[in-house]
PDB file of C-alpha atoms in Angstrom:
ATOM      1  CA  MET A   1      66.041  32.721  21.194  1.00 92.00           C
ATOM      2  CA  SER A   2      62.663  31.315  22.172  1.00 96.00           C
ATOM      3  CA  TYR A   3      59.472  30.627  20.095  1.00 95.00           C
ATOM      4  CA  PRO A   4      57.245  33.687  19.499  1.00 91.00           C
ATOM      5  CA  GLU A   5      53.985  34.278  21.333  1.00 93.00           C
ATOM      6  CA  PRO A   6      51.238  32.078  20.182  1.00 93.00           C
ATOM      7  CA  ARG A   7      48.990  33.445  17.392  1.00 91.00           C
ATOM      8  CA  TYR A   8      46.452  30.584  17.265  1.00 93.00           C
ATOM      9  CA  PHE A   9      44.297  29.625  20.332  1.00 96.00           C
ATOM     10  CA  ALA A  10      41.791  27.013  19.248  1.00 96.00           C
ATOM     11  CA  GLU A  11      41.996  23.737  20.650  1.00 96.00           C
ATOM     12  CA  HIS A  12      42.361  21.741  17.441  1.00 97.00           C
ATOM     13  CA  GLY A  13      43.956  22.629  14.119  1.00 96.00           C
ATOM     14  CA  GLU A  14      42.339  23.866  10.996  1.00 95.00           C
ATOM     15  CA  HIS A  15      42.357  22.782   7.383  1.00 94.00           C
ATOM     16  CA  SER A  16      43.585  26.187   6.196  1.00 92.00           C
ATOM     17  CA  GLY A  17      46.681  25.508   3.889  1.00 93.00           C
ATOM     18  CA  THR A  18      46.714  27.109   0.463  1.00 92.00           C
ATOM     19  CA  PHE A  19      48.342  25.721  -2.688  1.00 93.00           C
ATOM     20  CA  ALA A  20      50.376  27.882  -5.278  1.00 91.00           C
ATOM     21  CA  LEU A  21      51.081  25.308  -7.924  1.00 94.00           C
ATOM     22  CA  ALA A  22      53.943  25.562 -10.248  1.00 92.00           C
ATOM     23  CA  ASP A  23      52.207  25.560 -13.568  1.00 93.00           C
ATOM     24  CA  ARG A  24      49.905  28.413 -12.826  1.00 95.00           C
ATOM     25  CA  ALA A  25      50.038  31.671 -14.742  1.00 97.00           C
ATOM     26  CA  PRO A  26      51.993  34.605 -13.323  1.00 97.00           C
ATOM     27  CA  ASP A  27      50.125  37.015 -11.338  1.00 97.00           C
ATOM     28  CA  LEU A  28      51.820  40.087 -12.897  1.00 97.00           C
ATOM     29  CA  THR A  29      54.205  40.930 -15.812  1.00 97.00           C
ATOM     30  CA  ILE A  30      56.680  43.760 -15.535  1.00 96.00           C
ATOM     31  CA  GLY A  31      57.491  45.034 -18.817  1.00 94.00           C
ATOM     32  CA  THR A  32      58.505  42.284 -21.199  1.00 93.00           C
ATOM     33  CA  ASN A  33      61.155  40.760 -19.222  1.00 93.00           C
ATOM     34  CA  THR A  34      59.792  39.811 -15.777  1.00 97.00           C
ATOM     35  CA  GLN A  35      57.087  37.678 -14.462  1.00 97.00           C
ATOM     36  CA  VAL A  36      56.137  37.622 -10.723  1.00 98.00           C
ATOM     37  CA  HIS A  37      54.205  34.761  -8.953  1.00 98.00           C
ATOM     38  CA  TYR A  38      52.511  35.736  -5.703  1.00 98.00           C
ATOM     39  CA  LEU A  39      53.153  32.663  -3.730  1.00 98.00           C
ATOM     40  CA  ALA A  40      52.323  34.089  -0.278  1.00 97.00           C
ATOM     41  CA  THR A  41      51.465  37.705   0.271  1.00 97.00           C
ATOM     42  CA  GLY A  42      51.416  39.667   3.523  1.00 96.00           C
ATOM     43  CA  GLY A  43      47.616  39.633   3.242  1.00 95.00           C
ATOM     44  CA  SER A  44      47.442  35.948   2.896  1.00 95.00           C
ATOM     45  CA  THR A  45      49.827  35.138   5.729  1.00 95.00           C
ATOM     46  CA  ASN A  46      48.325  37.443   8.245  1.00 93.00           C
ATOM     47  CA  GLY A  47      51.385  39.917   7.821  1.00 95.00           C
ATOM     48  CA  ALA A  48      53.856  37.010   8.923  1.00 95.00           C
ATOM     49  CA  TYR A  49      55.859  37.203   5.409  1.00 97.00           C
ATOM     50  CA  GLY A  50      55.472  37.620   1.579  1.00 98.00           C
ATOM     51  CA  LEU A  51      57.149  35.148  -0.713  1.00 98.00           C
ATOM     52  CA  TYR A  52      57.372  35.726  -4.523  1.00 98.00           C
ATOM     53  CA  ARG A  53      58.763  33.730  -7.404  1.00 98.00           C
ATOM     54  CA  TRP A  54      60.573  36.262  -9.622  1.00 98.00           C
ATOM     55  CA  GLU A  55      61.174  35.180 -13.280  1.00 97.00           C
ATOM     56  CA  MET A  56      63.604  37.501 -15.315  1.00 97.00           C
ATOM     57  CA  GLY A  57      64.045  37.151 -18.991  1.00 96.00           C
ATOM     58  CA  PRO A  58      67.302  37.361 -20.727  1.00 95.00           C
ATOM     59  CA  LYS A  59      67.398  41.193 -21.052  1.00 93.00           C
ATOM     60  CA  PRO A  60      69.463  42.727 -18.277  1.00 93.00           C
ATOM     61  CA  GLY A  61      67.478  44.112 -15.509  1.00 91.00           C
ATOM     62  CA  GLY A  62      66.911  44.675 -11.613  1.00 93.00           C
ATOM     63  CA  PRO A  63      66.866  47.516  -9.265  1.00 94.00           C
ATOM     64  CA  GLY A  64      69.737  49.628  -8.154  1.00 94.00           C
ATOM     65  CA  ALA A  65      71.373  49.520  -4.718  1.00 97.00           C
ATOM     66  CA  HIS A  66      68.689  50.303  -1.926  1.00 98.00           C
ATOM     67  CA  PHE A  67      67.535  49.489   1.508  1.00 98.00           C
ATOM     68  CA  HIS A  68      64.458  49.043   3.386  1.00 98.00           C
ATOM     69  CA  ARG A  69      63.537  50.401   6.943  1.00 98.00           C
ATOM     70  CA  THR A  70      60.571  48.056   7.796  1.00 98.00           C
ATOM     71  CA  MET A  71      61.393  44.666   6.536  1.00 98.00           C
ATOM     72  CA  THR A  72      64.062  42.076   5.787  1.00 98.00           C
ATOM     73  CA  GLU A  73      64.595  40.673   2.312  1.00 98.00           C
ATOM     74  CA  SER A  74      66.054  37.299   1.228  1.00 98.00           C
ATOM     75  CA  PHE A  75      66.899  36.006  -2.208  1.00 98.00           C
ATOM     76  CA  TYR A  76      67.160  32.168  -3.170  1.00 98.00           C
ATOM     77  CA  VAL A  77      68.255  31.533  -6.641  1.00 98.00           C
ATOM     78  CA  LEU A  78      66.421  28.649  -8.419  1.00 98.00           C
ATOM     79  CA  SER A  79      67.683  28.799 -12.029  1.00 98.00           C
ATOM     80  CA  GLY A  80      70.032  30.759 -14.007  1.00 98.00           C
ATOM     81  CA  THR A  81      72.663  33.159 -12.741  1.00 98.00           C
ATOM     82  CA  ILE A  82      71.618  36.302 -10.764  1.00 98.00           C
ATOM     83  CA  ARG A  83      74.034  38.912  -9.574  1.00 98.00           C
ATOM     84  CA  LEU A  84      73.404  39.474  -5.899  1.00 98.00           C
ATOM     85  CA  PHE A  85      74.785  42.445  -3.915  1.00 98.00           C
ATOM     86  CA  ASN A  86      74.955  42.550  -0.279  1.00 98.00           C
ATOM     87  CA  GLY A  87      76.036  46.239   0.200  1.00 97.00           C
ATOM     88  CA  ASP A  88      79.735  45.299   0.149  1.00 97.00           C
ATOM     89  CA  ARG A  89      80.308  43.243  -2.983  1.00 98.00           C
ATOM     90  CA  TRP A  90      78.475  41.573  -5.970  1.00 98.00           C
ATOM     91  CA  ALA A  91      78.435  37.771  -6.183  1.00 98.00           C
ATOM     92  CA  GLU A  92      77.303  35.521  -9.207  1.00 98.00           C
ATOM     93  CA  GLY A  93      74.233  33.787  -7.591  1.00 98.00           C
ATOM     94  CA  LYS A  94      73.591  30.312  -8.994  1.00 98.00           C
ATOM     95  CA  PRO A  95      70.875  27.797  -8.137  1.00 98.00           C
ATOM     96  CA  GLY A  96      70.886  27.050  -4.503  1.00 98.00           C
ATOM     97  CA  ASP A  97      72.609  30.432  -3.651  1.00 98.00           C
ATOM     98  CA  PHE A  98      71.039  32.485  -0.988  1.00 98.00           C
ATOM     99  CA  LEU A  99      71.253  36.239   0.266  1.00 98.00           C
ATOM    100  CA  PHE A 100      69.616  37.379   3.377  1.00 98.00           C
ATOM    101  CA  VAL A 101      69.396  41.321   4.003  1.00 98.00           C
ATOM    102  CA  PRO A 102      68.191  42.644   7.503  1.00 98.00           C
ATOM    103  CA  GLU A 103      66.353  45.831   7.749  1.00 98.00           C
ATOM    104  CA  GLY A 104      68.533  48.752   6.809  1.00 98.00           C
ATOM    105  CA  GLY A 105      70.988  46.432   4.596  1.00 98.00           C
ATOM    106  CA  VAL A 106      71.984  47.821   1.180  1.00 98.00           C
ATOM    107  CA  HIS A 107      71.411  45.243  -1.609  1.00 98.00           C
ATOM    108  CA  ALA A 108      70.411  44.809  -5.151  1.00 98.00           C
ATOM    109  CA  PHE A 109      70.070  42.053  -7.706  1.00 98.00           C
ATOM    110  CA  ARG A 110      70.491  42.023 -11.589  1.00 97.00           C
ATOM    111  CA  ASN A 111      70.179  39.448 -14.324  1.00 96.00           C
ATOM    112  CA  GLU A 112      73.224  40.260 -16.715  1.00 95.00           C
ATOM    113  CA  SER A 113      73.609  36.716 -17.849  1.00 95.00           C
ATOM    114  CA  GLY A 114      71.762  36.865 -21.236  1.00 96.00           C
ATOM    115  CA  GLU A 115      69.705  34.028 -20.047  1.00 97.00           C
ATOM    116  CA  PRO A 116      66.564  33.562 -18.178  1.00 97.00           C
ATOM    117  CA  ALA A 117      66.827  33.266 -14.417  1.00 98.00           C
ATOM    118  CA  THR A 118      64.374  32.656 -11.429  1.00 98.00           C
ATOM    119  CA  MET A 119      64.642  33.353  -7.825  1.00 98.00           C
ATOM    120  CA  LEU A 120      62.372  33.385  -4.775  1.00 98.00           C
ATOM    121  CA  ILE A 121      62.189  36.767  -2.902  1.00 98.00           C
ATOM    122  CA  LEU A 122      60.934  36.630   0.747  1.00 98.00           C
ATOM    123  CA  PHE A 123      59.874  39.778   2.820  1.00 98.00           C
ATOM    124  CA  THR A 124      59.411  39.634   6.470  1.00 98.00           C
ATOM    125  CA  PRO A 125      57.165  40.802   8.067  1.00 97.00           C
ATOM    126  CA  GLY A 126      54.630  40.714   5.109  1.00 95.00           C
ATOM    127  CA  ALA A 127      54.663  44.024   3.650  1.00 94.00           C
ATOM    128  CA  PRO A 128      52.086  44.981   0.736  1.00 94.00           C
ATOM    129  CA  ARG A 129      54.919  44.619  -1.819  1.00 96.00           C
ATOM    130  CA  GLU A 130      52.178  43.749  -4.448  1.00 96.00           C
ATOM    131  CA  SER A 131      51.285  47.330  -4.793  1.00 96.00           C
ATOM    132  CA  TYR A 132      54.855  48.246  -5.511  1.00 97.00           C
ATOM    133  CA  PHE A 133      55.318  45.478  -8.054  1.00 97.00           C
ATOM    134  CA  GLU A 134      52.058  46.586  -9.792  1.00 97.00           C
ATOM    135  CA  GLU A 135      52.957  50.184  -9.877  1.00 97.00           C
ATOM    136  CA  LEU A 136      56.283  49.180 -11.529  1.00 96.00           C
ATOM    137  CA  ALA A 137      54.265  47.330 -14.205  1.00 97.00           C
ATOM    138  CA  ALA A 138      52.040  50.255 -14.795  1.00 97.00           C
ATOM    139  CA  ILE A 139      54.873  52.546 -15.227  1.00 97.00           C
ATOM    140  CA  ALA A 140      56.610  50.017 -17.575  1.00 95.00           C
ATOM    141  CA  GLU A 141      53.260  49.474 -19.624  1.00 95.00           C
ATOM    142  CA  SER A 142      52.609  53.276 -20.046  1.00 96.00           C
ATOM    143  CA  GLY A 143      56.154  53.693 -21.499  1.00 94.00           C
ATOM    144  CA  ARG A 144      56.404  56.890 -19.581  1.00 93.00           C
ATOM    145  CA  GLN A 145      59.896  58.042 -18.367  1.00 95.00           C
ATOM    146  CA  LEU A 146      59.652  59.059 -14.684  1.00 96.00           C
ATOM    147  CA  SER A 147      61.905  62.124 -13.440  1.00 96.00           C
ATOM    148  CA  PRO A 148      64.328  61.276 -10.757  1.00 95.00           C
ATOM    149  CA  GLU A 149      61.693  63.259  -8.299  1.00 96.00           C
ATOM    150  CA  GLU A 150      58.952  60.951  -9.471  1.00 97.00           C
ATOM    151  CA  TRP A 151      61.069  57.740  -8.934  1.00 97.00           C
ATOM    152  CA  THR A 152      61.925  58.876  -5.494  1.00 96.00           C
ATOM    153  CA  ASP A 153      58.241  59.537  -4.590  1.00 97.00           C
ATOM    154  CA  VAL A 154      57.479  56.063  -5.930  1.00 97.00           C
ATOM    155  CA  TYR A 155      60.211  54.456  -3.896  1.00 97.00           C
ATOM    156  CA  LEU A 156      59.416  56.297  -0.540  1.00 96.00           C
ATOM    157  CA  ARG A 157      55.865  55.133  -0.765  1.00 96.00           C
ATOM    158  CA  HIS A 158      57.105  51.656  -0.743  1.00 97.00           C
ATOM    159  CA  ASP A 159      59.761  51.750   1.865  1.00 97.00           C
ATOM    160  CA  GLN A 160      62.544  51.763  -0.628  1.00 97.00           C
ATOM    161  CA  TYR A 161      65.484  54.010  -0.129  1.00 97.00           C
ATOM    162  CA  MET A 162      67.992  54.364  -2.995  1.00 96.00           C
ATOM    163  CA  VAL A 163      71.742  54.478  -2.343  1.00 95.00           C
TER     164      VAL A 163
END
């Protein structure tokens, strides 16, 4: 393995880092149970990655088993207990536990603990996941129940293939 090709060609470095401080408000609330912090989006990282802090309340929730064709996804548990599925088995993810899923890897996550739980979710490369999260929030806010065909359409537009 070698380093990738250079992406920066100026002679000197720049003062271009950005902060996402822990005490800021969430960027998005999905329903009444999930808050999402956009720490670094694909747009802000020039497509390199997307990093999100995912805060789940005590109500059970999380996506069903699925895979992505265009990106990897990684999960790092910060607090609480989050059930993580690697396509083969479920594990009780506790703080410090990590799951990496390559393109095409079946995976899922759920908070079924009855307590709040928080994790980091990392996508590489930096796909526009914010539009998917925001669509989920709009659906939850509307209270509308989507048909299976409508859910399939939502998922396909966002590189999410349910198993």
